[in-house]
Short mmCIF file of C-alpha atoms in Angstrom, two decimals:
data_model
loop_
_atom_site.label_atom_id
_atom_site.label_comp_id
_atom_site.label_asym_id
_atom_site.label_seq_id
_atom_site.Cartn_x
_atom_site.Cartn_y
_atom_site.Cartn_z
CA MET A 1 43.93 3.42 -38.47
CA HIS A 2 45.62 6.86 -37.79
CA GLN A 3 47.83 8.50 -35.16
CA ALA A 4 48.11 11.64 -36.28
CA SER A 5 50.48 13.97 -34.23
CA PHE A 6 48.25 16.61 -32.63
CA PHE A 7 50.16 17.55 -29.87
CA ASP A 8 51.95 19.96 -32.68
CA SER A 9 51.64 23.53 -32.67
CA GLU A 10 49.86 24.02 -36.35
CA PRO A 11 46.14 23.37 -36.57
CA GLN A 12 45.15 19.91 -38.37
CA GLN A 13 42.74 19.01 -40.65
CA PRO A 14 41.58 15.06 -40.86
CA VAL A 15 38.45 15.53 -42.49
CA LEU A 16 37.50 17.86 -45.21
CA ASP A 17 34.36 18.74 -46.77
CA ALA A 18 32.66 21.94 -48.11
CA GLU A 19 31.78 23.55 -45.00
CA GLY A 20 34.94 22.81 -43.39
CA GLY A 21 35.33 19.37 -42.61
CA LEU A 22 37.18 18.50 -38.93
CA ARG A 23 39.81 20.91 -37.86
CA TYR A 24 42.25 20.90 -34.55
CA LEU A 25 42.91 24.12 -33.25
CA PRO A 26 45.66 24.10 -30.34
CA GLY A 27 46.20 26.78 -27.79
CA VAL A 28 43.36 28.46 -28.40
CA PHE A 29 42.80 29.51 -24.63
CA ASP A 30 46.01 29.90 -22.72
CA PRO A 31 46.27 27.80 -19.71
CA PRO A 32 45.53 30.31 -17.03
CA TRP A 33 41.99 30.77 -18.52
CA CYS A 34 41.33 27.02 -18.67
CA GLU A 35 42.26 26.47 -15.48
CA ARG A 36 40.25 29.08 -14.00
CA LEU A 37 37.01 28.40 -16.49
CA PHE A 38 37.60 24.27 -15.52
CA GLU A 39 37.33 25.56 -11.44
CA ILE A 40 34.03 27.80 -11.89
CA LEU A 41 32.51 25.24 -14.15
CA LEU A 42 33.36 22.45 -11.71
CA THR A 43 31.81 24.57 -8.98
CA HIS A 44 28.92 26.16 -10.78
CA ALA A 45 27.59 24.31 -13.83
CA ALA A 46 24.37 23.00 -12.69
CA TRP A 47 25.36 19.05 -13.52
CA THR A 48 23.06 16.40 -14.21
CA SER A 49 23.38 12.86 -13.64
CA GLN A 50 21.38 10.86 -16.63
CA GLN A 51 19.97 7.11 -17.66
CA ARG A 52 19.70 5.68 -21.14
CA MET A 53 18.05 2.56 -22.43
CA MET A 54 21.13 0.04 -23.64
CA TYR A 55 20.12 -3.25 -24.67
CA GLU A 56 17.03 -3.71 -23.24
CA ARG A 57 18.08 -1.93 -19.84
CA LEU A 58 18.63 1.51 -17.84
CA VAL A 59 21.98 2.26 -17.50
CA GLU A 60 23.56 5.16 -15.63
CA VAL A 61 25.36 7.62 -18.20
CA PRO A 62 29.00 7.34 -17.86
CA ARG A 63 29.68 11.19 -17.27
CA ARG A 64 28.00 14.25 -15.82
CA MET A 65 26.19 16.86 -18.37
CA ALA A 66 24.79 20.28 -17.99
CA SER A 67 23.87 22.39 -21.04
CA TYR A 68 22.86 26.54 -21.56
CA ARG A 69 21.41 28.18 -24.10
CA LEU A 70 23.61 31.46 -24.66
CA ASP A 71 20.84 33.64 -25.28
CA GLN A 72 18.55 32.77 -22.25
CA ASP A 73 19.79 31.42 -19.42
CA ALA A 74 21.99 32.64 -16.34
CA LEU A 75 25.39 31.51 -17.25
CA PRO A 76 28.25 30.44 -14.74
CA PRO A 77 30.94 33.07 -14.75
CA LEU A 78 33.52 33.31 -17.63
CA LEU A 79 31.40 31.07 -19.95
CA ALA A 80 29.72 33.74 -21.55
CA GLU A 81 33.16 35.10 -22.76
CA THR A 82 34.70 32.11 -23.59
CA ALA A 83 31.16 31.50 -25.99
CA GLN A 84 32.15 34.92 -27.49
CA ARG A 85 35.68 34.33 -28.41
CA VAL A 86 34.77 30.78 -29.75
CA ALA A 87 32.11 32.40 -31.50
CA GLN A 88 35.11 34.95 -32.53
CA VAL A 89 37.74 32.46 -33.69
CA LEU A 90 35.32 30.64 -35.70
CA ASP A 91 32.57 33.43 -36.97
CA ALA A 92 29.75 31.41 -35.26
CA PRO A 93 26.29 32.72 -33.70
CA PHE A 94 26.36 30.08 -31.45
CA ASN A 95 23.17 30.13 -29.05
CA SER A 96 23.90 26.73 -27.16
CA VAL A 97 26.70 25.27 -24.90
CA GLY A 98 26.51 21.71 -24.07
CA LEU A 99 29.31 20.65 -20.82
CA ASN A 100 30.38 17.25 -20.22
CA LEU A 101 32.25 16.23 -17.11
CA TYR A 102 34.76 13.35 -17.45
CA ARG A 103 35.25 12.11 -13.83
CA ASP A 104 38.26 10.29 -14.83
CA GLY A 105 39.09 8.13 -17.13
CA HIS A 106 36.67 5.70 -16.68
CA ASP A 107 33.69 7.81 -17.92
CA SER A 108 33.31 8.46 -21.53
CA VAL A 109 31.16 8.96 -24.77
CA ALA A 110 30.29 6.48 -27.10
CA PRO A 111 30.93 6.99 -30.95
CA HIS A 112 28.04 9.03 -32.14
CA ASN A 113 27.09 11.80 -33.94
CA ASP A 114 25.10 15.03 -33.35
CA LYS A 115 21.88 14.95 -34.05
CA VAL A 116 21.38 17.52 -36.89
CA HIS A 117 17.37 17.71 -37.20
CA ASP A 118 18.04 20.59 -35.01
CA LEU A 119 20.92 22.15 -35.83
CA ALA A 120 21.10 25.34 -38.44
CA PRO A 121 22.44 24.18 -41.24
CA GLY A 122 26.21 24.85 -42.53
CA GLN A 123 27.21 26.01 -39.05
CA PRO A 124 30.00 24.42 -37.35
CA ILE A 125 29.81 22.12 -33.78
CA ALA A 126 32.96 23.54 -31.39
CA VAL A 127 34.39 21.39 -28.99
CA LEU A 128 36.39 23.00 -26.09
CA SER A 129 38.53 21.22 -23.84
CA LEU A 130 39.90 21.79 -20.18
CA GLY A 131 41.45 19.43 -17.96
CA ALA A 132 43.13 16.28 -18.53
CA THR A 133 43.73 15.35 -21.83
CA ARG A 134 41.53 12.88 -23.60
CA ARG A 135 41.94 11.24 -26.79
CA MET A 136 38.66 11.39 -29.43
CA THR A 137 38.15 8.92 -32.07
CA ILE A 138 36.79 10.05 -35.35
CA ARG A 139 35.61 7.02 -37.87
CA ALA A 140 33.63 7.38 -40.79
CA LYS A 141 30.82 5.24 -40.91
CA ARG A 142 31.53 3.78 -44.46
CA GLU A 143 34.12 1.48 -46.27
CA PRO A 144 37.20 2.10 -45.69
CA ARG A 145 36.06 3.38 -42.44
CA GLU A 146 39.42 5.46 -41.79
CA CYS A 147 39.97 5.99 -38.11
CA TRP A 148 41.66 9.19 -36.35
CA HIS A 149 42.61 8.92 -32.58
CA MET A 150 43.19 13.22 -31.11
CA PRO A 151 44.59 13.75 -28.23
CA LEU A 152 42.64 16.65 -27.07
CA GLU A 153 44.90 19.47 -25.12
CA ALA A 154 43.26 22.29 -22.46
CA GLY A 155 42.33 24.98 -24.61
CA SER A 156 42.42 23.38 -27.92
CA LEU A 157 38.74 23.29 -30.02
CA VAL A 158 37.97 20.48 -32.33
CA VAL A 159 35.37 21.73 -35.03
CA MET A 160 33.47 19.46 -37.02
CA SER A 161 31.53 20.91 -39.70
CA HIS A 162 27.83 20.19 -40.04
CA ALA A 163 27.76 18.24 -43.02
CA SER A 164 30.43 15.89 -41.41
CA GLN A 165 27.78 14.24 -39.08
CA TYR A 166 26.77 12.34 -41.85
CA HIS A 167 29.63 10.75 -42.78
CA TYR A 168 31.52 10.58 -39.16
CA ASP A 169 31.12 9.38 -35.87
CA HIS A 170 32.99 10.89 -32.75
CA GLY A 171 33.76 9.65 -29.15
CA ILE A 172 35.62 9.43 -26.25
CA PRO A 173 36.52 6.40 -25.34
CA LYS A 174 37.52 4.90 -21.22
CA ALA A 175 40.68 5.61 -20.54
CA PRO A 176 41.40 3.95 -17.37
CA GLY A 177 44.91 5.25 -16.73
CA VAL A 178 43.70 9.00 -16.44
CA LEU A 179 42.70 9.98 -13.10
CA ASP A 180 42.02 13.62 -13.41
CA PRO A 181 38.61 15.06 -14.76
CA ARG A 182 38.01 16.37 -18.38
CA ILE A 183 35.00 19.06 -18.79
CA SER A 184 34.22 19.56 -22.52
CA LEU A 185 31.84 22.32 -23.90
CA ALA A 186 30.33 21.68 -26.84
CA PHE A 187 29.21 25.09 -28.92
CA ARG A 188 26.12 24.96 -31.42
CA VAL A 189 24.09 26.95 -33.03
CA ARG A 190 20.46 25.25 -32.66
CA ARG A 191 17.21 26.10 -34.85
CA PHE A 192 15.07 26.75 -31.78
#
């Protein structure tokens, strides 16, 4: 396992592939913007709770979610400007955003890869972090199953290539000592 120093002011790239691999870009958004956007989304996003089948029973998903089509839906304030800035930084035509609200360290998302069937090939997935710092775990699907733990600070972007979804899982594990909420915004280019 790797515990990289992702708090460095320099971008990090633990995974390389022909489409850019996986990159951590700290400080893309400044603290005042992050704080304002966090408060707006916490109050105005269309948060829902969901249930999923797990181990043959229906369980509550341990976080709140919201999603928007950037080209169709009415968006909370500042979300359109944020999406435009992320698109400019990465030169990608993002058209959707999925939001996750981790209310505290008890909320999480299990290791997974994004479903690529409805994502535009060759386009990145960008995750903007707001609020509390939480750790993302990246794990290779095949031996030697390398693993990285990345503390995601507010204002940072994690950029994952389309190709990386075939070879790596990512997740946000529970962190019982974390009391403050975190919001993640996952920008994607959907084919339909």
